Amino acid sequence: MNDLYYSIFDAGCIKFGEFKLKSGILSPVYVDFRGLVSKPELLAEIGKKLAERAKEIGCDRIAGIPYAGIPLGVAASIAGNIPMLYPRKEVKDYGTKKLIEGEFSPGDRVLVIDDIITDGASKIEAITPLKEAGLVVTDVLVILDREQGGDRILAQAGYKLHSLGKLSEVLDALVSTGKVEPEMRAKVKEFIADHQFG
């Protein structure tokens, strides 16, 4: 997995410094996988790893969470030949007016895929329309777990979290190759410990 960690760092998906988060809190680390759509080789590699995990977990379909999870879902769908669907953020008021795009049958087991988890709220929000449509959702798969309690929040709601990696593992790999200073790792770990959810 270290090679993947180096690739996502080199691609600019993980940045260190001082970043203002949506909550207004200043964070020493910023993770953003949305730029993967401009890096097809890396997106394909991640899609393959997601597909491998999806097959281990077991599912009939995968669901990418809008918006960052959709290209990841497509990449995993193609790599693993697993049918995909996705919940819309808002219902169209024209055409079919569907809340879920893609073919499915009630009772299908769906694995939810997204890029990262912090507190898990967006995952639970995206799962709701899937369950209301009769789909069975028990698992969520992300590229990176920020280790801020999202796994606990999902577990309390009845879902199991799976990830390709954890932020602490990425930090250790980057420090071992000199890409990140040990002081930055300590700063990020302290920030994560001080900002837990659930």
Coordinates of C-alpha atoms in Angstrom, one line a residue:
M1 CA 0.0 0.0 0.0
N2 CA 2.9 2.4 0.5
D3 CA 3.3 2.8 -3.3
L4 CA -0.3 4.0 -3.4
Y5 CA 0.3 6.4 -0.5
Y6 CA 3.3 7.9 -2.3
S7 CA 1.2 8.2 -5.5
I8 CA -1.7 10.0 -3.9
F9 CA 0.8 12.4 -2.1
D10 CA 2.7 13.1 -5.3
A11 CA -0.5 13.7 -7.1
G12 CA -1.4 16.5 -4.6
C13 CA -4.3 14.6 -3.0
I14 CA -2.8 15.1 0.5
K15 CA -1.3 18.4 1.5
F16 CA 0.4 19.6 4.7
G17 CA 0.4 23.2 6.0
E18 CA -2.4 25.2 7.4
F19 CA -5.9 24.8 5.9
K20 CA -9.3 26.3 6.9
L21 CA -11.8 23.5 6.9
K22 CA -15.6 23.9 6.2
S23 CA -16.1 24.0 10.0
G24 CA -13.8 27.0 10.3
I25 CA -11.2 24.9 12.1
L26 CA -7.5 25.2 11.0
S27 CA -6.1 21.9 10.0
P28 CA -2.4 20.9 9.4
V29 CA -3.5 18.4 6.7
Y30 CA -5.9 18.7 3.8
V31 CA -7.1 15.7 1.8
D32 CA -8.8 16.1 -1.6
F33 CA -9.3 13.3 -4.1
R34 CA -11.5 15.2 -6.5
G35 CA -8.5 16.0 -8.7
L36 CA -8.2 12.3 -9.5
V37 CA -10.5 12.8 -12.5
S38 CA -7.5 14.5 -14.2
K39 CA -5.2 11.6 -13.4
P40 CA -6.6 8.6 -15.2
E41 CA -3.7 6.2 -14.5
L42 CA -4.0 6.8 -10.7
L43 CA -7.8 6.8 -10.8
A44 CA -7.6 3.4 -12.6
E45 CA -5.2 2.0 -10.0
I46 CA -7.4 3.2 -7.2
G47 CA -10.5 1.8 -9.0
K48 CA -8.7 -1.6 -9.2
K49 CA -8.0 -1.6 -5.5
L50 CA -11.5 -0.5 -4.6
A51 CA -12.9 -3.3 -6.9
E52 CA -10.7 -5.9 -5.2
R53 CA -12.0 -4.8 -1.7
A54 CA -15.6 -4.7 -3.0
K55 CA -15.3 -8.4 -4.1
E56 CA -13.8 -9.3 -0.7
I57 CA -16.7 -7.5 1.1
G58 CA -19.3 -8.9 -1.2
C59 CA -22.0 -6.9 -3.0
D60 CA -24.4 -7.0 -6.0
R61 CA -23.8 -3.3 -6.8
I62 CA -21.6 -0.4 -5.8
A63 CA -22.9 3.1 -5.1
G64 CA -20.7 6.2 -5.5
I65 CA -21.6 9.1 -3.3
P66 CA -22.0 12.4 -5.1
Y67 CA -19.8 14.0 -6.0
A68 CA -16.3 12.7 -5.1
G69 CA -17.5 9.1 -4.9
I70 CA -19.0 9.0 -8.4
P71 CA -15.7 8.8 -10.4
L72 CA -14.3 6.3 -7.8
G73 CA -17.4 4.2 -8.2
V74 CA -17.1 4.3 -12.0
A75 CA -13.4 3.3 -11.8
A76 CA -14.2 0.4 -9.4
S77 CA -17.2 -0.7 -11.5
I78 CA -15.1 -0.9 -14.7
A79 CA -12.1 -2.5 -12.9
G80 CA -14.3 -5.2 -11.2
N81 CA -17.2 -5.5 -13.7
I82 CA -19.5 -4.6 -10.8
P83 CA -22.7 -2.7 -11.7
M84 CA -22.9 0.8 -10.3
L85 CA -25.6 3.2 -9.2
Y86 CA -25.6 6.5 -7.4
P87 CA -28.1 8.5 -5.3
R88 CA -28.8 12.0 -6.6
K89 CA -28.2 15.0 -4.4
E90 CA -31.5 16.4 -5.5
V91 CA -34.4 14.9 -7.4
K92 CA -34.9 16.2 -10.9
D93 CA -38.3 17.9 -11.5
Y94 CA -38.3 16.7 -15.1
G95 CA -37.7 13.5 -17.0
T96 CA -37.9 10.4 -14.9
K97 CA -37.5 12.3 -11.6
K98 CA -35.4 9.5 -10.2
L99 CA -33.6 9.8 -6.9
I100 CA -31.3 6.9 -7.8
E101 CA -29.5 6.6 -11.1
G102 CA -28.7 3.1 -12.4
E103 CA -30.5 -0.3 -12.5
F104 CA -31.2 -2.2 -9.4
S105 CA -33.8 -4.5 -7.7
P106 CA -35.0 -4.2 -4.2
G107 CA -32.9 -6.6 -2.0
D108 CA -29.7 -6.0 -3.9
R109 CA -26.7 -5.7 -1.6
V110 CA -25.0 -2.3 -2.2
L111 CA -21.5 -1.3 -1.2
V112 CA -21.2 2.5 -0.7
I113 CA -18.0 4.0 -2.0
D114 CA -16.5 7.5 -1.3
D115 CA -13.1 9.1 -1.1
I116 CA -12.6 9.9 2.6
I117 CA -14.4 9.7 5.9
T118 CA -14.2 12.2 8.7
D119 CA -17.4 12.0 10.8
G120 CA -19.5 9.8 8.6
A121 CA -22.5 12.1 8.3
S122 CA -22.4 12.4 4.5
K123 CA -22.3 8.6 4.2
I124 CA -25.4 8.1 6.4
E125 CA -27.2 10.8 4.4
A126 CA -26.4 9.1 1.1
I127 CA -27.4 5.7 2.4
T128 CA -30.9 6.8 3.4
P129 CA -32.4 7.0 -0.2
L130 CA -30.8 3.7 -1.1
K131 CA -32.4 1.9 1.9
E132 CA -35.7 3.7 1.2
A133 CA -35.6 2.1 -2.3
G134 CA -35.3 -1.3 -0.8
L135 CA -31.5 -1.8 -1.2
V136 CA -29.5 -3.5 1.5
V137 CA -26.6 -1.4 2.7
T138 CA -24.3 -2.7 5.4
D139 CA -20.8 -1.5 4.4
V140 CA -19.0 1.6 3.3
L141 CA -15.6 1.7 1.5
V142 CA -13.4 4.7 1.3
I143 CA -9.9 5.4 0.0
L144 CA -8.8 7.0 3.3
D145 CA -10.0 7.0 6.9
R146 CA -9.0 10.3 8.6
E147 CA -9.3 8.3 11.9
Q148 CA -11.5 11.0 13.5
G149 CA -14.3 8.7 14.6
G150 CA -16.2 8.1 11.4
D151 CA -16.0 4.4 11.9
R152 CA -17.6 4.6 15.3
I153 CA -20.5 6.8 14.0
L154 CA -21.1 4.4 11.1
A155 CA -21.0 1.5 13.5
Q156 CA -23.6 3.2 15.8
A157 CA -25.9 3.5 12.7
G158 CA -25.3 -0.2 11.8
Y159 CA -22.7 0.1 9.1
K160 CA -19.1 -1.3 8.8
L161 CA -16.3 0.9 7.5
H162 CA -13.6 -0.4 5.2
S163 CA -10.7 1.7 3.9
L164 CA -7.8 1.3 1.6
G165 CA -5.7 3.1 4.2
K166 CA -5.7 5.2 7.3
L167 CA -4.2 8.6 7.7
S168 CA -1.7 7.4 10.3
E169 CA -0.4 4.8 7.9
V170 CA 0.0 7.4 5.1
L171 CA 1.9 9.7 7.5
D172 CA 4.2 6.9 8.6
A173 CA 5.0 5.9 5.0
L174 CA 5.7 9.5 4.0
V175 CA 7.9 10.1 7.0
S176 CA 9.9 6.9 6.3
T177 CA 10.8 8.2 2.8
G178 CA 11.5 11.8 3.9
K179 CA 8.5 13.2 2.0
V180 CA 7.1 14.6 5.3
E181 CA 9.0 15.6 8.4
P182 CA 8.4 13.8 11.7
E183 CA 7.3 17.1 13.3
M184 CA 4.5 17.4 10.8
R185 CA 3.4 13.8 11.5
A186 CA 3.3 14.7 15.2
K187 CA 1.3 17.8 14.5
V188 CA -1.3 16.0 12.4
K189 CA -1.6 13.2 14.9
E190 CA -2.2 15.7 17.7
F191 CA -4.8 17.5 15.6
I192 CA -6.6 14.2 14.8
A193 CA -6.6 13.2 18.5
D194 CA -8.0 16.6 19.5
H195 CA -10.7 16.6 16.9
Q196 CA -12.7 13.3 17.3
F197 CA -16.3 12.7 16.4
G198 CA -18.7 10.1 17.9

